[in-house]
Tab-separated table of N, CA and C in Angstrom:
chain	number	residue	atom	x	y	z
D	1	UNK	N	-52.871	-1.754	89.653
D	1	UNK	CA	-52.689	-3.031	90.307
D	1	UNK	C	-53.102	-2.902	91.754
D	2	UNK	N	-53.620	-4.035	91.714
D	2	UNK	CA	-53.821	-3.886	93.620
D	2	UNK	C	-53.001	-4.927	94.122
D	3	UNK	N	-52.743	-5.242	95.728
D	3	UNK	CA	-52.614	-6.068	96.027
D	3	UNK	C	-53.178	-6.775	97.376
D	4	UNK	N	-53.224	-8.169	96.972
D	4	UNK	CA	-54.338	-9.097	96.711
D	4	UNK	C	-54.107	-9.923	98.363
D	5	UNK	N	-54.622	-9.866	99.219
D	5	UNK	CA	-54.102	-11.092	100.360
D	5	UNK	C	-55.238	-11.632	100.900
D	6	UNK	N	-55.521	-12.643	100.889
D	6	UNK	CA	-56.039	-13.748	100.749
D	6	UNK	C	-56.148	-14.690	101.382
D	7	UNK	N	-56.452	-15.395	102.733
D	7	UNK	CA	-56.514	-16.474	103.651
D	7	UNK	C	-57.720	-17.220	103.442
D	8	UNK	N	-57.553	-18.660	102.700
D	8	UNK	CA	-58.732	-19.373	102.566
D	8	UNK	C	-58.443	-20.552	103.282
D	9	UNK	N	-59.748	-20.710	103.976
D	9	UNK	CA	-60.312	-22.042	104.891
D	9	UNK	C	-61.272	-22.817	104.181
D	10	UNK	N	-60.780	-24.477	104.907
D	10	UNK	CA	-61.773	-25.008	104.497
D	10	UNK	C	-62.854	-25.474	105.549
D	11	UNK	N	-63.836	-25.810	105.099
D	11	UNK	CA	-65.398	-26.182	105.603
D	11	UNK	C	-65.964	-27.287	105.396
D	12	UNK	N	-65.992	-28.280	106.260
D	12	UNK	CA	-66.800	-29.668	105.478
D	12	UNK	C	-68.442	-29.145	105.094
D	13	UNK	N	-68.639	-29.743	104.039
D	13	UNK	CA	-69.838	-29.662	103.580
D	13	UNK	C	-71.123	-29.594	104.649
D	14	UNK	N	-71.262	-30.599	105.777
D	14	UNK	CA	-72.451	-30.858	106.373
D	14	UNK	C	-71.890	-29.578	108.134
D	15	UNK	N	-70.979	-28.464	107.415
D	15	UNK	CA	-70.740	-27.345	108.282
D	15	UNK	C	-71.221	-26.061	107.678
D	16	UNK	N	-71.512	-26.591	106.551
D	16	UNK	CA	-71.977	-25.099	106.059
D	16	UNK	C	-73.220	-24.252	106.638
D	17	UNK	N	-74.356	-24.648	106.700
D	17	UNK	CA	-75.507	-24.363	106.657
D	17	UNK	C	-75.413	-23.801	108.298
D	18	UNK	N	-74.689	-24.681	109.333
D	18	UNK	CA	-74.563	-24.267	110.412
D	18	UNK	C	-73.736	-22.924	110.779
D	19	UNK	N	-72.236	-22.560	109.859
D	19	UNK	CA	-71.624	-21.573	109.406
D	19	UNK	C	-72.654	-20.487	109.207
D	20	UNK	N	-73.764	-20.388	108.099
D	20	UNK	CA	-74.336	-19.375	108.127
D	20	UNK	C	-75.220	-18.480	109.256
D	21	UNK	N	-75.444	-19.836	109.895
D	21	UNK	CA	-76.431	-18.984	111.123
D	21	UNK	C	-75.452	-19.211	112.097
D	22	UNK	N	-74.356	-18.831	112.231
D	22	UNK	CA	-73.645	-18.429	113.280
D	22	UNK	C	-73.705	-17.132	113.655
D	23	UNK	N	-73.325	-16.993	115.392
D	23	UNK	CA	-73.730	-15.808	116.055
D	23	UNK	C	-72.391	-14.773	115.391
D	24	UNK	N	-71.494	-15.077	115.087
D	24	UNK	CA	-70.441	-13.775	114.443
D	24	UNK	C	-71.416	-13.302	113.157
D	25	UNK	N	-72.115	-14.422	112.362
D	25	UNK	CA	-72.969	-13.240	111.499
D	25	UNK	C	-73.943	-12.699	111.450
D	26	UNK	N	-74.487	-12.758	112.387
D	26	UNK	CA	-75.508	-11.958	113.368
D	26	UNK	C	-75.100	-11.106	113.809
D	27	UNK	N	-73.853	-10.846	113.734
D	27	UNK	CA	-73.404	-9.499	114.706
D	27	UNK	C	-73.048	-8.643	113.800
D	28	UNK	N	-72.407	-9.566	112.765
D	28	UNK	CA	-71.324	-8.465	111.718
D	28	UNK	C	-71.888	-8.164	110.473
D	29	UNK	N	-73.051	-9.046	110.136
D	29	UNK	CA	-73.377	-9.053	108.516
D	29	UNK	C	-74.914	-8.106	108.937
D	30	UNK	N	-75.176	-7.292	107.500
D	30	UNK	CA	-76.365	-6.088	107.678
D	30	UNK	C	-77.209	-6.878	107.042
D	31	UNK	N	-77.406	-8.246	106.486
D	31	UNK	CA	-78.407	-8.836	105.961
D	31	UNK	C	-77.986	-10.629	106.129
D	32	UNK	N	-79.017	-11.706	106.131
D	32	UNK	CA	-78.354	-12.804	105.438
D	32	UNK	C	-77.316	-12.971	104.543
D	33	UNK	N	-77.050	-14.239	104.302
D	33	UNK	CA	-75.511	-14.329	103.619
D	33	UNK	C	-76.339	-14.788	102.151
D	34	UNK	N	-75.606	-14.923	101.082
D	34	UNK	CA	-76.329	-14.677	99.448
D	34	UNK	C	-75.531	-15.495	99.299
D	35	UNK	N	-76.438	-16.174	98.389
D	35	UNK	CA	-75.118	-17.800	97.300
D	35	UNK	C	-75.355	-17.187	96.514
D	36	UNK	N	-73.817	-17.587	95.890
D	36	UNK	CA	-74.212	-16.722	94.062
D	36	UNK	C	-73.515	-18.418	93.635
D	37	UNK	N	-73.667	-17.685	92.224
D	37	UNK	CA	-72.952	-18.687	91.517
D	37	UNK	C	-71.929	-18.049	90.380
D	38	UNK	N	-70.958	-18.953	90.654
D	38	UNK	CA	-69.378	-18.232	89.778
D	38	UNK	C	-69.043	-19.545	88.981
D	39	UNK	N	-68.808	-19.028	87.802
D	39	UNK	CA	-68.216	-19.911	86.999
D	39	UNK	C	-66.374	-19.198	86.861
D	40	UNK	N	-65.564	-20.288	86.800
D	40	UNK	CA	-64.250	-19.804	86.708
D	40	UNK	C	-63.449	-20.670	85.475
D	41	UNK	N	-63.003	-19.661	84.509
D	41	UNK	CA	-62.436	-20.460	83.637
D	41	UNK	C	-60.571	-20.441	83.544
D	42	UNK	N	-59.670	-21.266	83.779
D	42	UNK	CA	-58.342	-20.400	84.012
D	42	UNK	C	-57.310	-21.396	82.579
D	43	UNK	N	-57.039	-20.810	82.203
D	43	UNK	CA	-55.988	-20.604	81.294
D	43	UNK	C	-54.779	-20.959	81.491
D	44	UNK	N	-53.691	-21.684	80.947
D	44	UNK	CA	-52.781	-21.570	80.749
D	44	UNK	C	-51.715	-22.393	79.280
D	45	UNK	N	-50.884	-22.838	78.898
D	45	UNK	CA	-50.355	-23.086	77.740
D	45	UNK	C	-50.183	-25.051	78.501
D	46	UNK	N	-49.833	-25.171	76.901
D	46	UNK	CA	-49.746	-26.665	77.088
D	46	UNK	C	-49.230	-27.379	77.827
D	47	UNK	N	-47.999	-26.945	78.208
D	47	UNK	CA	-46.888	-27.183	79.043
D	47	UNK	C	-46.767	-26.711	80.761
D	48	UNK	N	-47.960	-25.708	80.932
D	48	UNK	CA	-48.407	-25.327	82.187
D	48	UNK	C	-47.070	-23.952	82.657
D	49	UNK	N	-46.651	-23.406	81.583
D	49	UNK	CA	-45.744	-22.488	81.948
D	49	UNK	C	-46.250	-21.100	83.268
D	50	UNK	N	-47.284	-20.487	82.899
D	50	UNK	CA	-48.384	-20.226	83.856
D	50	UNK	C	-48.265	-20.423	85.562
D	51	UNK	N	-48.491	-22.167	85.717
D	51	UNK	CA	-48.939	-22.483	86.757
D	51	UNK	C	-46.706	-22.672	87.118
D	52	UNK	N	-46.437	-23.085	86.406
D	52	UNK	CA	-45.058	-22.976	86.964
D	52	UNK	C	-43.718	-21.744	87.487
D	53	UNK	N	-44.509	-20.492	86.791
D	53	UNK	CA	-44.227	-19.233	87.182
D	53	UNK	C	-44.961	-18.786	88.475
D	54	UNK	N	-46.080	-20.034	88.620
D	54	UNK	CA	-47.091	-19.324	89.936
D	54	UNK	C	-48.026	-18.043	89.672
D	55	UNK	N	-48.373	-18.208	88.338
D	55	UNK	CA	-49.163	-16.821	87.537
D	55	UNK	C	-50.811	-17.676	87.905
D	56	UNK	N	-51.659	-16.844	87.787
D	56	UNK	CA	-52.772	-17.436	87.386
D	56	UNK	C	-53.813	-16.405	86.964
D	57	UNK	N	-54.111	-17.032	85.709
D	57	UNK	CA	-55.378	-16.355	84.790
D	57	UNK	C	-56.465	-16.854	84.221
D	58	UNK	N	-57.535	-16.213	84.427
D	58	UNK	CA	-58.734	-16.868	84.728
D	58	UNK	C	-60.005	-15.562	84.146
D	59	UNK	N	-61.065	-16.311	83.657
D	59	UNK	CA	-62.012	-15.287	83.884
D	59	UNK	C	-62.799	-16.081	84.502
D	60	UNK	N	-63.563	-14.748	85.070
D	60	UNK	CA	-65.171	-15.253	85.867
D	60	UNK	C	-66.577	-14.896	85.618
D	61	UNK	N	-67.310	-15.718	85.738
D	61	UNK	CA	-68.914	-15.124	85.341
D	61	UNK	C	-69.409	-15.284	86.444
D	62	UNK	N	-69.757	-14.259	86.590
D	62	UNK	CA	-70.994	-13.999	87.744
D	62	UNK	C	-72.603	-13.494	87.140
D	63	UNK	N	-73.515	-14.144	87.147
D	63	UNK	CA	-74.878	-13.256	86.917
D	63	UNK	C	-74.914	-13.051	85.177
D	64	UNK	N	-74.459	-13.523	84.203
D	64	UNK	CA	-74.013	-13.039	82.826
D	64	UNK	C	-72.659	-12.142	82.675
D	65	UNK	N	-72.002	-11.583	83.473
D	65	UNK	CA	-70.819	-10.499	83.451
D	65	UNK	C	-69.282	-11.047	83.632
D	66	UNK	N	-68.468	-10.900	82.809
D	66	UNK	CA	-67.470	-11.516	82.951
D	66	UNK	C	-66.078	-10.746	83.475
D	67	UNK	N	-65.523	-11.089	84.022
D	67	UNK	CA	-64.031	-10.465	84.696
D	67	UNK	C	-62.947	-11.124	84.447
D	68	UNK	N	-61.834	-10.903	83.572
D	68	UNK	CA	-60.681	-11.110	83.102
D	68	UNK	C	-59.670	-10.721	85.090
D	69	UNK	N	-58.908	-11.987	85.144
D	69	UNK	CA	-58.004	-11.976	86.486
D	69	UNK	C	-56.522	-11.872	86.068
D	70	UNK	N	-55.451	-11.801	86.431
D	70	UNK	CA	-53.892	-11.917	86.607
D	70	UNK	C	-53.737	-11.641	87.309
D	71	UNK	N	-53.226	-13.266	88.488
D	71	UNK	CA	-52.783	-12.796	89.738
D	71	UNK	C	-51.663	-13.577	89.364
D	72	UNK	N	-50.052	-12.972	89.793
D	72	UNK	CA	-48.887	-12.640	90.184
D	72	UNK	C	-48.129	-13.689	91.118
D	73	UNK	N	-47.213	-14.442	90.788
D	73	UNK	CA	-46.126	-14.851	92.241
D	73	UNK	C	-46.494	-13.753	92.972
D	74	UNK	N	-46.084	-14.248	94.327
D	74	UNK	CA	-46.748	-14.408	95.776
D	74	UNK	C	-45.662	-14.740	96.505
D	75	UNK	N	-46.296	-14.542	97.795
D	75	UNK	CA	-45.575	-15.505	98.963
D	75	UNK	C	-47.029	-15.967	99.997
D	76	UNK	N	-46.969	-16.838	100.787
D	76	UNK	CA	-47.836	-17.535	101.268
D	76	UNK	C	-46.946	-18.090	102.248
D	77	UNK	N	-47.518	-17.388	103.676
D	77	UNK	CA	-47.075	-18.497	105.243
D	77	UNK	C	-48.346	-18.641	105.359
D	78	UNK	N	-48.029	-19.950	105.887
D	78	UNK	CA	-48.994	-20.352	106.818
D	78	UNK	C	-50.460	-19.926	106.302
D	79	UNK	N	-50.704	-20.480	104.869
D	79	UNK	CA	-52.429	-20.260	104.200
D	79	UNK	C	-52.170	-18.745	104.018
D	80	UNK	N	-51.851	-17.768	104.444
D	80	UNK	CA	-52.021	-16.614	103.958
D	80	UNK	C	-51.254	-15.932	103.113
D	81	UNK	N	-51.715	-15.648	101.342
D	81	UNK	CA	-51.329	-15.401	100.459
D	81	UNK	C	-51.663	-14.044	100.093
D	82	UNK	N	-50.246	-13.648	99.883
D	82	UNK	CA	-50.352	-11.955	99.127
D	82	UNK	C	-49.424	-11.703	97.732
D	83	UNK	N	-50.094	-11.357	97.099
D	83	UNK	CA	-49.656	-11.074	95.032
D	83	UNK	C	-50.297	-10.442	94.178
D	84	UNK	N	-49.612	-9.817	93.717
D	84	UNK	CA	-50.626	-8.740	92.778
D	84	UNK	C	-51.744	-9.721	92.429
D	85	UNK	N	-52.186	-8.326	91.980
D	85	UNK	CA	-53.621	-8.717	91.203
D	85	UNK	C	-54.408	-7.740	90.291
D	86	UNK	N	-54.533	-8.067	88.763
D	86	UNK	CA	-55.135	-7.030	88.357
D	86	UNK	C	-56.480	-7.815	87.590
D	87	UNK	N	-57.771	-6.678	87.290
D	87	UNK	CA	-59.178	-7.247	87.054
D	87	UNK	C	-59.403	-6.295	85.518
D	88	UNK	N	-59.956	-6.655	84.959
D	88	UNK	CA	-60.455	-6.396	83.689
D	88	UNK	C	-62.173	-6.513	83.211
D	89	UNK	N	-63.265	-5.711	83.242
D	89	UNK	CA	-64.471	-6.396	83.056
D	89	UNK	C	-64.088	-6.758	81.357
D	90	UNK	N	-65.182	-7.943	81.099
D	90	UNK	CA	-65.159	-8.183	79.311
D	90	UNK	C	-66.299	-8.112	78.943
D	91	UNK	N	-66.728	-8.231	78.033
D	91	UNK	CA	-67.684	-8.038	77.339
D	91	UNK	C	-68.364	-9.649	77.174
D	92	UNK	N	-67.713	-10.453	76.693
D	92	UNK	CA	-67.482	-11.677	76.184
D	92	UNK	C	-66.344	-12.658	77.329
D	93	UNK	N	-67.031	-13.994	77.292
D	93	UNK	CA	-66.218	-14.903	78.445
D	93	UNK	C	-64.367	-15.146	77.295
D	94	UNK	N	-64.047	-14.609	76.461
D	94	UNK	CA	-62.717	-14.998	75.764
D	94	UNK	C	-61.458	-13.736	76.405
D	95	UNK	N	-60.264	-14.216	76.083
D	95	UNK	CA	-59.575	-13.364	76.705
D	95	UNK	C	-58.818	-12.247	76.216
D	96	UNK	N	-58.769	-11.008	76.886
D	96	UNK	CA	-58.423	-9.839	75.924
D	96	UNK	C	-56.889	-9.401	76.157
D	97	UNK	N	-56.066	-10.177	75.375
D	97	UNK	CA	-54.584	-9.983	75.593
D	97	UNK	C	-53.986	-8.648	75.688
D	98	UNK	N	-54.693	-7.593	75.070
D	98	UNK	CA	-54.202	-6.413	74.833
D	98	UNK	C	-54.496	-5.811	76.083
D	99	UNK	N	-54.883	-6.276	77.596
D	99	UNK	CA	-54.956	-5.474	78.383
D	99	UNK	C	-53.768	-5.969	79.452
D	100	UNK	N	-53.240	-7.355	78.947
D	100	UNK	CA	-52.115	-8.356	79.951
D	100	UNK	C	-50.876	-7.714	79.355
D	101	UNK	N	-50.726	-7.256	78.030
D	101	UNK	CA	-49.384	-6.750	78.021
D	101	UNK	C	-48.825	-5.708	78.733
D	102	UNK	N	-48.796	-4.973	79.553
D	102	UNK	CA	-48.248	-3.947	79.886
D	102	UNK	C	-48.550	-4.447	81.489
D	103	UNK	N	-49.006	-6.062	82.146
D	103	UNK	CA	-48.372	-6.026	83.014
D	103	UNK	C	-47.985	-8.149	83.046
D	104	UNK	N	-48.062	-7.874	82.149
D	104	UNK	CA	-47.507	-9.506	81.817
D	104	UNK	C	-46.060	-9.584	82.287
D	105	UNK	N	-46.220	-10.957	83.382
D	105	UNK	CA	-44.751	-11.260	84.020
D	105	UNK	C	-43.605	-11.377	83.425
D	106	UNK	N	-42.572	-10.488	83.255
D	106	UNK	CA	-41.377	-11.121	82.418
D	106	UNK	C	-40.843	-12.242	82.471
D	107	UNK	N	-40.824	-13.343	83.319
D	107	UNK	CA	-40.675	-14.687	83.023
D	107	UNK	C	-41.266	-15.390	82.165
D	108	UNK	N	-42.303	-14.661	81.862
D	108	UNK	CA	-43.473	-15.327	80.471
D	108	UNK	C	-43.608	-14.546	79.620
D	109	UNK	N	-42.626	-13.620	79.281
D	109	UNK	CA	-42.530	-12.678	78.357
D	109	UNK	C	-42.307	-13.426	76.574
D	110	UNK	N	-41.955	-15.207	76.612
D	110	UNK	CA	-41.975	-15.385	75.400
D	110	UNK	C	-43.507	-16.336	75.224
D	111	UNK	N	-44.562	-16.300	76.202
D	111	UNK	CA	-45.701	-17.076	75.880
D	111	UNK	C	-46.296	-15.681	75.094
D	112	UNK	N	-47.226	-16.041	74.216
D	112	UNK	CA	-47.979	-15.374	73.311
D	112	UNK	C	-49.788	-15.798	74.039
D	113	UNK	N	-50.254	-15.000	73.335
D	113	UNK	CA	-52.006	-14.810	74.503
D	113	UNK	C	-52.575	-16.325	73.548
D	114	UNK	N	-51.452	-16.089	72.178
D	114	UNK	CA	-52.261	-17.627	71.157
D	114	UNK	C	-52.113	-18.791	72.212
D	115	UNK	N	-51.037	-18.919	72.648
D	115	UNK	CA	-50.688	-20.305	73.244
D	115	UNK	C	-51.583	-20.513	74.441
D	116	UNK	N	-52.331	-19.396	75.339
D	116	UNK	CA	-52.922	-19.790	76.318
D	116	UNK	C	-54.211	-20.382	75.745
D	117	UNK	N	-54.671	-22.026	76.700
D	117	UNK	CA	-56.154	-22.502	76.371
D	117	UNK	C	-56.339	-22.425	77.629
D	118	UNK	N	-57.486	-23.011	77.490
D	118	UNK	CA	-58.589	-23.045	78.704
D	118	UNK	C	-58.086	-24.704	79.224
D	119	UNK	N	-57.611	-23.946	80.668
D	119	UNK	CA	-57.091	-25.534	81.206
D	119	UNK	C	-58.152	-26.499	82.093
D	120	UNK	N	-59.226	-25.650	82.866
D	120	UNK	CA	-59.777	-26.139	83.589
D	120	UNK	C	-61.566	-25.239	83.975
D	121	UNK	N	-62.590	-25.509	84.236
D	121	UNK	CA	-63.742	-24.522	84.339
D	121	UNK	C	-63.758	-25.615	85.693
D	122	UNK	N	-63.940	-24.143	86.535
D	122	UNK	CA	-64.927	-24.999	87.820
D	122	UNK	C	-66.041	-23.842	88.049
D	123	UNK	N	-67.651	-24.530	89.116
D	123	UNK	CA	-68.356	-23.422	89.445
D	123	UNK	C	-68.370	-24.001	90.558
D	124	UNK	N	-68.691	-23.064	91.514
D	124	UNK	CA	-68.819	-22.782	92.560
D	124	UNK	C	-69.626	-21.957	93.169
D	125	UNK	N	-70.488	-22.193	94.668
D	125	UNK	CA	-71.414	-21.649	95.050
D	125	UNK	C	-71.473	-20.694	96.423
D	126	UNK	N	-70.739	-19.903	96.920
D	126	UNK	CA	-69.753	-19.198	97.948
D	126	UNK	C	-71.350	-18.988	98.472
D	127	UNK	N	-71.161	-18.814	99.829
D	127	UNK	CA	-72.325	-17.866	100.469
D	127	UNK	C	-71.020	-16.541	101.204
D	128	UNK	N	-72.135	-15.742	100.755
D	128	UNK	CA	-71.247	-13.873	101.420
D	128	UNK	C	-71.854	-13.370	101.670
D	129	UNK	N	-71.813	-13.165	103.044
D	129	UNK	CA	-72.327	-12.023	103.678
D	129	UNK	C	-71.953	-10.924	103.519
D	130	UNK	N	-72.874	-10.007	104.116
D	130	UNK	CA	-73.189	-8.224	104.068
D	130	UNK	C	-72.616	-7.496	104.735
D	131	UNK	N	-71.071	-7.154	105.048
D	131	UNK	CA	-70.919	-6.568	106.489
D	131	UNK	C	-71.530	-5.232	106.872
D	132	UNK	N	-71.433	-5.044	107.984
D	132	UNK	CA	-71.887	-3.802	108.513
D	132	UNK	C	-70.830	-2.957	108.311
D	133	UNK	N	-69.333	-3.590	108.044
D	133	UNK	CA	-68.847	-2.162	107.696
D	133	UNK	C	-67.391	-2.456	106.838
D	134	UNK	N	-67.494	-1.939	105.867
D	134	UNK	CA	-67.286	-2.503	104.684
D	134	UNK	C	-65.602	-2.875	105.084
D	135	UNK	N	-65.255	-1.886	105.529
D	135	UNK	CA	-63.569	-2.340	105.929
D	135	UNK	C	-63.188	-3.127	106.805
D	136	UNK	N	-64.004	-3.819	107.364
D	136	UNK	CA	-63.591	-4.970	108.066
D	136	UNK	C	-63.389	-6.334	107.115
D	137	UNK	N	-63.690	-6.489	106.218
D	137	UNK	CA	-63.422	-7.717	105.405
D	137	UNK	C	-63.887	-7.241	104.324
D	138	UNK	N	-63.563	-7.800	103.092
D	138	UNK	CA	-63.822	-7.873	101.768
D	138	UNK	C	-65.317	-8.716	101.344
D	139	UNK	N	-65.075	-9.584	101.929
D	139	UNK	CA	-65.854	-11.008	102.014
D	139	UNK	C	-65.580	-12.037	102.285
D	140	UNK	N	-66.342	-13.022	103.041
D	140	UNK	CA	-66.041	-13.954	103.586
D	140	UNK	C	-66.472	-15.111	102.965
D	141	UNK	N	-66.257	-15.717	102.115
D	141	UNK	CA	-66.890	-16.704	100.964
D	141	UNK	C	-66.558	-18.403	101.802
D	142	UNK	N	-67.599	-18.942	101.786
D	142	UNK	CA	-67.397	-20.353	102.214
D	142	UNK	C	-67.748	-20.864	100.635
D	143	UNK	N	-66.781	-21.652	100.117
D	143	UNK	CA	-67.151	-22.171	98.512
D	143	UNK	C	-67.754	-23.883	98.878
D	144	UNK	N	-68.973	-24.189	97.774
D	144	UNK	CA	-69.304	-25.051	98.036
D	144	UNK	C	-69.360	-25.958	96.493
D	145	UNK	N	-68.676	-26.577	95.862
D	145	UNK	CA	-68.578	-26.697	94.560
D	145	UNK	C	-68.326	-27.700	93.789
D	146	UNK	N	-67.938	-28.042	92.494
D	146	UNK	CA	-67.872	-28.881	91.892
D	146	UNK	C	-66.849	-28.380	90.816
D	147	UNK	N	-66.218	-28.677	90.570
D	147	UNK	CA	-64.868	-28.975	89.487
D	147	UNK	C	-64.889	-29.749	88.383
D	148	UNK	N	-64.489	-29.432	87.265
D	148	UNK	CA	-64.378	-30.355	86.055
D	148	UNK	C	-63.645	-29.777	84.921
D	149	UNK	N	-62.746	-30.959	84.636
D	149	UNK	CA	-61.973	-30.185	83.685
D	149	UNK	C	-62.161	-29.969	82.346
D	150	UNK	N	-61.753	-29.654	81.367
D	150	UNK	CA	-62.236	-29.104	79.992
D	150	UNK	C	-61.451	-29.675	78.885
């Protein structure tokens, strides 16, 4: 398990482009900033037991490759959020329950992996820069996107 902390901002749309050629990433990033594209699919049961424990599970595609998520209750001041987090690569965008049991939240210890569907897919188009040195940030993702539910 790692754990996960997290401060996300938002950006009006007609700030982005100006965001990228800013002088902090000129200083800090070893190349231009890269859009990718992420598809996110997140899961939970009919009743939203999941989102009411404050769990969230999700996979992601990046490039064809998919990553199974479980991130954990949290605490969060002031936008900045810290909670476990564990990653799984898959093979296939479906979800592989046999890797959530052994750290599946005991408050949801009576949901079964049957009951979770697919609650929502959004994609999204982050630009991330390159830092010059890797421990200063993880990444700095400005998301630029579209949502739709399933």
């Amino acid at each position: 398990m790692s754990q996960e902390t997290e401060l996300k901002l938002s950006v009006p749309a007609d700030q982005i482009e100006p965001l990228k050629s800013h002088p902090f990433w000129q200083e800090h990033a070893v190349q231009p900033s890269e859009t990718l594209h992420l598809g996110n699919t997140y899961f939970d049961t009919r009743d939203l037991r999941l989102n009411q424990a404050r769990v969230a599970l999700r996979i992601r595609e990046v490039d064809g490759q998919y990553i199974q998520t479980l991130k954990t209750r949290g605490e969060s001041i002031n936008g900045l959020t810290r909670r476990g987090e564990w990653e799984w690569p898959l093979n296939t965008n479906k979800l592989d329950g046999q890797v959530l049991t052994p750290v599946w939240p005991a408050e949801l210890s009576d949901v079964s992996i049957e009951q979770l569907k697919p609650l929502f897919t959004e994609t999204i188009n982050p630009f991330v820069p390159t830092p010059k040195k890797k421990r200063e940030y993880k990444a700095i993702p400005a998301a630029n996107g579209i949502s739709r539910e399933q």
